[in-house]
mmCIF file of C-alpha atoms in Angstrom:
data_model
loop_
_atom_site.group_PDB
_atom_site.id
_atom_site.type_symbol
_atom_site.label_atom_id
_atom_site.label_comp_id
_atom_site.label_asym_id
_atom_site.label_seq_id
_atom_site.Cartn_x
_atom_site.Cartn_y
_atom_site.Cartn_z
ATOM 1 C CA UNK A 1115 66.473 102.028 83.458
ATOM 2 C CA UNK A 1116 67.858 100.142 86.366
ATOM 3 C CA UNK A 1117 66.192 100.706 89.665
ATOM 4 C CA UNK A 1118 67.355 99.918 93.163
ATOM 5 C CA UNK A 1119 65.270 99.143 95.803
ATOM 6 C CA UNK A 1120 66.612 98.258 99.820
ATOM 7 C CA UNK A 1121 63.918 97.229 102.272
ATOM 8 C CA UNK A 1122 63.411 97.575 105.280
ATOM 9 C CA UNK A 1123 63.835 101.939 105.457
ATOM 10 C CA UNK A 1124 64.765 101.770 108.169
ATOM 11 C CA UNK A 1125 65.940 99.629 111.292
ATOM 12 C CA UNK A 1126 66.261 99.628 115.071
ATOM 13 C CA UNK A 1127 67.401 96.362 117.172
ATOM 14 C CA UNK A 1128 69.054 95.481 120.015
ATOM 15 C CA UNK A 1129 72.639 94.820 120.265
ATOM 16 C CA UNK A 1130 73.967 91.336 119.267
ATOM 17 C CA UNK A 1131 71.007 90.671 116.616
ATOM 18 C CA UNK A 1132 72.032 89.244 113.878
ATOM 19 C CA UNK A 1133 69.770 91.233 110.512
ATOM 20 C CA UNK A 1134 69.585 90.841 107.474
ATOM 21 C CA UNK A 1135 69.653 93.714 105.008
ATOM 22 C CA UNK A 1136 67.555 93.202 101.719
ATOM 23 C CA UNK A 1137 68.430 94.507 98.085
ATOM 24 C CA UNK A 1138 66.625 94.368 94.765
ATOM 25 C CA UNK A 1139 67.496 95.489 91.354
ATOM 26 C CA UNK A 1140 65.353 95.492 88.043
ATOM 27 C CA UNK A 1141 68.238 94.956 85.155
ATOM 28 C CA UNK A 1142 69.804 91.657 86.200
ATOM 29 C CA UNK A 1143 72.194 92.962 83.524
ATOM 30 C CA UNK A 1144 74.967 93.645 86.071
ATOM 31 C CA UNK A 1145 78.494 94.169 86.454
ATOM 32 C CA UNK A 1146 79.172 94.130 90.065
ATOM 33 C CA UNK A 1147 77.181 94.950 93.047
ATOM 34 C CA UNK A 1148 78.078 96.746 96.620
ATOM 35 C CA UNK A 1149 77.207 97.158 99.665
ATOM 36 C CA UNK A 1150 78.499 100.418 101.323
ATOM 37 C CA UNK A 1151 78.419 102.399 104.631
ATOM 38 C CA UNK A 1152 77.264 106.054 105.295
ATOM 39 C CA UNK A 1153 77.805 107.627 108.285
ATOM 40 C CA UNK A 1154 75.632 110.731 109.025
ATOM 41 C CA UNK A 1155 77.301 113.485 106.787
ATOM 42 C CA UNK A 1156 80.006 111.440 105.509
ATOM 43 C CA UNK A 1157 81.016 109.609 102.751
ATOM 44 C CA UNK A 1158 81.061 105.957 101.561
ATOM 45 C CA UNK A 1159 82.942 103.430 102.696
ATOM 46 C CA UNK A 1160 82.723 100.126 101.065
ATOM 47 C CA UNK A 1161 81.757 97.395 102.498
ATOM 48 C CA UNK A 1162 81.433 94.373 100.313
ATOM 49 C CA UNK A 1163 81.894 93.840 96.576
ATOM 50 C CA UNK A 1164 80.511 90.819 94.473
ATOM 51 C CA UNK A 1165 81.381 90.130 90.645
ATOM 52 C CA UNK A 1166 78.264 89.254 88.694
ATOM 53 C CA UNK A 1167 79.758 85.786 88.424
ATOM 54 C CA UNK A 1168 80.006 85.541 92.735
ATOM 55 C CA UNK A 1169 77.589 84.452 94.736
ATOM 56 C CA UNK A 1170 78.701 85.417 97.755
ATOM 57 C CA UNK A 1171 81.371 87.706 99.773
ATOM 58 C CA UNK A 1172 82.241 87.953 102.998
ATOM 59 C CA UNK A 1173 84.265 90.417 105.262
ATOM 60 C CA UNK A 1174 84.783 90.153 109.374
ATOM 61 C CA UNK A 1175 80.721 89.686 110.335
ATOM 62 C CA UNK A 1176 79.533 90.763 107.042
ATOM 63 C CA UNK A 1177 78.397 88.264 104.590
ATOM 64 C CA UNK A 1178 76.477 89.729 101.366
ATOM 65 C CA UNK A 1179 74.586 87.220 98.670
ATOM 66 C CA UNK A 1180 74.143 88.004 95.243
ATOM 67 C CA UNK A 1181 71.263 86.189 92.718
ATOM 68 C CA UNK A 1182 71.870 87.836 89.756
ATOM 69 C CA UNK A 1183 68.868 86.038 87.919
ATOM 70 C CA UNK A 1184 66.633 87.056 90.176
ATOM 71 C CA UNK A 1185 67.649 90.601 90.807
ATOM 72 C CA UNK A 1186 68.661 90.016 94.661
ATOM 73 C CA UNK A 1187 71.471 90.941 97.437
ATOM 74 C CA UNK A 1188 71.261 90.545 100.950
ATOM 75 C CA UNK A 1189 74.104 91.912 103.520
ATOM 76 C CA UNK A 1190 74.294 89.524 106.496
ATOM 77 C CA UNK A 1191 75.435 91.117 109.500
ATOM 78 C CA UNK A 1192 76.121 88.879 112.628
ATOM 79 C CA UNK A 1193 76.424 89.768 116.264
ATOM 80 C CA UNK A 1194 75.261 93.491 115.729
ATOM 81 C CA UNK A 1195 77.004 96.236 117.450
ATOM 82 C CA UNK A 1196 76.379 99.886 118.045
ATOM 83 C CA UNK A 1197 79.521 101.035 115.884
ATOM 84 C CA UNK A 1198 77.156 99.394 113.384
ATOM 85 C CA UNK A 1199 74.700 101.813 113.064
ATOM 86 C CA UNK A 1200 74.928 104.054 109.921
ATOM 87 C CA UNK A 1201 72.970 103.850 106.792
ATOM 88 C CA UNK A 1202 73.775 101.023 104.374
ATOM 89 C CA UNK A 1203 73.548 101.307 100.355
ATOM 90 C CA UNK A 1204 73.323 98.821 97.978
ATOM 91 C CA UNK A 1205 74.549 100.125 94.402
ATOM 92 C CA UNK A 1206 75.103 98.337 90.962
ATOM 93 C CA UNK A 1207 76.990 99.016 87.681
ATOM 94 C CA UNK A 1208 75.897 97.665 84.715
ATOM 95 C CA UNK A 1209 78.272 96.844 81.834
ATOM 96 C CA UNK A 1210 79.016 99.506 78.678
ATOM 97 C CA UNK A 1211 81.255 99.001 76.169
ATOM 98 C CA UNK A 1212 83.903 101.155 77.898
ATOM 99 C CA UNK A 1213 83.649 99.640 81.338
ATOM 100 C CA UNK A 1214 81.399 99.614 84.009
ATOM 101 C CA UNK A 1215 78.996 102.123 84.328
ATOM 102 C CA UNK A 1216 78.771 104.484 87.206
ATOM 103 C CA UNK A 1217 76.395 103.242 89.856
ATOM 104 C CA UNK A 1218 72.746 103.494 90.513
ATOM 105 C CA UNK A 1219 71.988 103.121 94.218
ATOM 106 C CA UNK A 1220 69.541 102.409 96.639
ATOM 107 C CA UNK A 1221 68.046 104.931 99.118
ATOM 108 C CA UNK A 1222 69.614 102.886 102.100
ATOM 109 C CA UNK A 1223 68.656 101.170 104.960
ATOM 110 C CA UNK A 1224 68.770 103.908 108.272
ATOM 111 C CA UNK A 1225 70.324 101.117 111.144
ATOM 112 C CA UNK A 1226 70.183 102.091 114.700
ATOM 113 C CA UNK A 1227 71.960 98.807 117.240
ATOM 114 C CA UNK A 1228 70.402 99.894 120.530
ATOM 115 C CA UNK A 1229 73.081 99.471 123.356
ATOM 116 C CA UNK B 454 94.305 101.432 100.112
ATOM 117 C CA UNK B 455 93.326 103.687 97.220
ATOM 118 C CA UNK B 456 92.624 107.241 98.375
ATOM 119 C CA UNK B 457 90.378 109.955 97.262
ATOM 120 C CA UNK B 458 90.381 113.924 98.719
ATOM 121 C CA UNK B 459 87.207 115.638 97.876
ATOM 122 C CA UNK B 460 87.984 119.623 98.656
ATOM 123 C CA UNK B 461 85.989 121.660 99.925
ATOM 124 C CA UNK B 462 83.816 119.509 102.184
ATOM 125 C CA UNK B 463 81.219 122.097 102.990
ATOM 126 C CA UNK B 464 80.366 125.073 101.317
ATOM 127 C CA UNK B 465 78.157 127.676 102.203
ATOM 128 C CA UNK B 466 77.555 130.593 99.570
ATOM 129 C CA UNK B 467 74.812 133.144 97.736
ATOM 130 C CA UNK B 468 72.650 132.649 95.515
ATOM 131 C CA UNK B 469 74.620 133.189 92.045
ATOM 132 C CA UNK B 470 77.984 132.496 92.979
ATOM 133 C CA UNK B 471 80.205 129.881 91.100
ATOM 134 C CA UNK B 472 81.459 126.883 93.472
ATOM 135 C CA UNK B 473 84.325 124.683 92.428
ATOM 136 C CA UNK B 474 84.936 121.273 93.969
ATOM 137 C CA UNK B 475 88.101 119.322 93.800
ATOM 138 C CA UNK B 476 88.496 115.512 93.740
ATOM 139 C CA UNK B 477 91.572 113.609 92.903
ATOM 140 C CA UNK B 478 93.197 110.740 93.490
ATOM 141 C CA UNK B 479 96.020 110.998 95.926
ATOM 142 C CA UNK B 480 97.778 106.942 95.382
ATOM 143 C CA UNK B 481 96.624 105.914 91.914
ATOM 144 C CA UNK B 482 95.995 106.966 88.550
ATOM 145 C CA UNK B 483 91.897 107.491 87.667
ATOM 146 C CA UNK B 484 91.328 106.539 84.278
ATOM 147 C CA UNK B 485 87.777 107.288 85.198
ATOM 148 C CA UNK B 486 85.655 110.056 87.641
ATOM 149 C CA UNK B 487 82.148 109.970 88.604
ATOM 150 C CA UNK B 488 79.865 112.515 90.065
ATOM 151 C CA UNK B 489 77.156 112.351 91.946
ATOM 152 C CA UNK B 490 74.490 113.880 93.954
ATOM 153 C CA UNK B 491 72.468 113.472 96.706
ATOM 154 C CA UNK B 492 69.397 115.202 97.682
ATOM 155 C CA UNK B 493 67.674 114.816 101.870
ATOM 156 C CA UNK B 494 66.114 111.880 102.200
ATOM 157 C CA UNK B 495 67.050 110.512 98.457
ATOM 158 C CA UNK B 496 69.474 107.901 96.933
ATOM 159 C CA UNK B 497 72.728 108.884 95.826
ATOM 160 C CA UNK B 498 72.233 110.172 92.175
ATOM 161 C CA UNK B 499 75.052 109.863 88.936
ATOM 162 C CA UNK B 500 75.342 113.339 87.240
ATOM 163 C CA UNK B 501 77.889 112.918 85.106
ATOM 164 C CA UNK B 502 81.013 110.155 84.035
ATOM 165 C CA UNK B 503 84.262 111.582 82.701
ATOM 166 C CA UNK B 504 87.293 110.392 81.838
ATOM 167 C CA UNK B 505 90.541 111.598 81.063
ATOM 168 C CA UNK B 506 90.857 114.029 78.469
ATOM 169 C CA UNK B 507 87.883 113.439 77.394
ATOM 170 C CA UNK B 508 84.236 115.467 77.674
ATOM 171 C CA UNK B 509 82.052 114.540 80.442
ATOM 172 C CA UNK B 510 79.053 112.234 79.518
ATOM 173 C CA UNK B 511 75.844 113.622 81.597
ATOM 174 C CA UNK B 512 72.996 111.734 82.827
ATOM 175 C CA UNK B 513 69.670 112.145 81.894
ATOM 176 C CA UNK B 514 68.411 115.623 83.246
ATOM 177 C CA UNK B 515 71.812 117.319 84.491
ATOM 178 C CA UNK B 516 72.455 120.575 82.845
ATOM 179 C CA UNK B 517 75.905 120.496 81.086
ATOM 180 C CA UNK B 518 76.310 124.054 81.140
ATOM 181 C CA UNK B 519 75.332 124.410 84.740
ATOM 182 C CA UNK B 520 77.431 121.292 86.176
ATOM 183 C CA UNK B 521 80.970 122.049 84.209
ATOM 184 C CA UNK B 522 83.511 119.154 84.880
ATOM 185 C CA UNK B 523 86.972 119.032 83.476
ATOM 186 C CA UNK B 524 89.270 116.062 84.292
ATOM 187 C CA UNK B 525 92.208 117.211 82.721
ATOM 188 C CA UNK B 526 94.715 114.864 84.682
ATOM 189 C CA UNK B 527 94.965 111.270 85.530
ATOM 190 C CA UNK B 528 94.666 112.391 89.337
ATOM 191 C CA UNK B 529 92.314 115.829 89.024
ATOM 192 C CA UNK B 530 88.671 116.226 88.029
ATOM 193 C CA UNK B 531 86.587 119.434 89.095
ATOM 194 C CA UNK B 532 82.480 119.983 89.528
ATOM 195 C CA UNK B 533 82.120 123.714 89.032
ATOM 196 C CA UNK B 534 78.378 124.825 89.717
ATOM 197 C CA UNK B 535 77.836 127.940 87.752
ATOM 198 C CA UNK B 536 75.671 130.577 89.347
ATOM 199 C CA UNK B 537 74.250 128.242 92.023
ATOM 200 C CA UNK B 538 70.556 128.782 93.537
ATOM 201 C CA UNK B 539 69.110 126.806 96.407
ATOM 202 C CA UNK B 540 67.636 124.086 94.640
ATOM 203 C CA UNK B 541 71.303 123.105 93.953
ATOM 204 C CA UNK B 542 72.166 122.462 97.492
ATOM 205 C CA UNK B 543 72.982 118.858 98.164
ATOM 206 C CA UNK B 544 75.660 116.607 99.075
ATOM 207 C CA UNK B 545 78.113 116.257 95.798
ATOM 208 C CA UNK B 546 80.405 113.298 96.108
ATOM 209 C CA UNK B 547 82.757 111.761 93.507
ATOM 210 C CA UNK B 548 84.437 108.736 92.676
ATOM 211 C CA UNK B 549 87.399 107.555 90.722
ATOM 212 C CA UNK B 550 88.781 104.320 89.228
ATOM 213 C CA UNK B 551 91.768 103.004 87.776
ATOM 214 C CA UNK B 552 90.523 100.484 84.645
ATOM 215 C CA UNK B 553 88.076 98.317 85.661
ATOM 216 C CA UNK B 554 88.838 98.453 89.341
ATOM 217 C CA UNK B 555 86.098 99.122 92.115
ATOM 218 C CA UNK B 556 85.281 102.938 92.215
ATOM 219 C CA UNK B 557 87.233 104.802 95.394
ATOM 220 C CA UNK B 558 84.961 107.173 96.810
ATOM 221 C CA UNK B 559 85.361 111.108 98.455
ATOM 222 C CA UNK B 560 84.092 112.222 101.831
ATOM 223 C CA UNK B 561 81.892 114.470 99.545
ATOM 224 C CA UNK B 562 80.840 118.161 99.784
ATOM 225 C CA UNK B 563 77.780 119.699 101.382
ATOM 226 C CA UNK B 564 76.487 122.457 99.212
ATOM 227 C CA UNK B 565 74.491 125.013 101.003
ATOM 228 C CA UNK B 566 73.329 127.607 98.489
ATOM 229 C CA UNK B 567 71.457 131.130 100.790
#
């Protein structure tokens, strides 16, 4: 069963920082892999998207890694800002015959960018 | 960009009533919907995959006869939760694809059952 793990919990810096967000997955069996956004009683919004055959995407100040063979993602962000703060997920799909699975996510990483 | 509603996004109800929640697809056709939970404090859970015309699939541990989905349309899929009690309250959001395309996600719908 694949599991998802994000560390750190939970996050608190100053604005400007640049942080890196860490990902890990047990099943390097993958399809894709994500990076969303959760604002405090919200939905997603998606952030980042990486084929299993990418290493790497990037999006404005976001940059996310994947290594697939070693069961690891990391979301970049530079030049942090308060509008950053929110929760961020990391979620993968594995591969069925009839598509990609539905994901299995991680339990997020809480980010607060102190003004 | 592809758009999804989720309707209603907060429900508050008694113990034993039905609730029915709404997601479709307002710009594109979903071959595919996804359900999922998410309890305080926990990771975003799949219930249940379904696609067109076809039964749901359930994960492991979701009641089918509790959690009744029907996607009866390329563009409509519903979660009804039959004779909810308070452990069922959570925050229900779907998803739906076209194909193989990233899933498109709801604003979700916070379930309070009293």
């Amino acid at each position: 069963k694949q599991e998802v793990t994000q560390i750190p919990a939970a996050l608190s810096v100053p604005e400007g920082e640049n942080l890196v967000l860490n990902c890990s997955f047990t099943d390097s069996a993958i399809y894709n892999l994500q990076w969303f956004r959760q604002d405090p009683g919200k939905g997603l919004t998606s952030l980042l998207l990486i084929q299993s055959s990418q290493r790497e995407q990037t999006s404005g100040r976001l940059n996310a890694s994947l290594d697939k063979s070693s069961g690891r993602s990391t979301l970049y962000i530079a030049a942090s800002q308060p509008g950053d703060s929110a929760t961020y997920l990391c979620a993968v799909s594995l591969y069925s015959g009839g598509g990609a699975d539905g994901l299995t996510f991680g339990k997020g990483t809480h980010l607060i960018i102190q003004p | 960009g592809a758009v999804v509603s989720q309707h209603p996004s907060r429900v508050i109800c008694k113990s034993g009533t039905s609730v029915k929640i709404e997601c479709r697809s307002l710009d594109f056709q979903a071959t595919t919907m996804f359900w999922y939970r998410q309890f305080p404090k926990q990771s975003l859970m799949l219930m249940a995959t379904s696609n067109e015309g076809s039964k749901a699939t359930y994960e492991q541990g979701v009641e089918k006869d509790k959690f009744l989905i029907n996607h009866a349309s390329l563009t409509l899929s519903t979660l009804t939760v039959t004779s909810a009690h308070p452990e069922d309250s959570s925050f229900y959001i779907c998803s739906a694809r076209w194909g193989l395309e990233p899933q498109h996600f709801g604003d979700g719908t916070r379930l309070s059952i009293l």
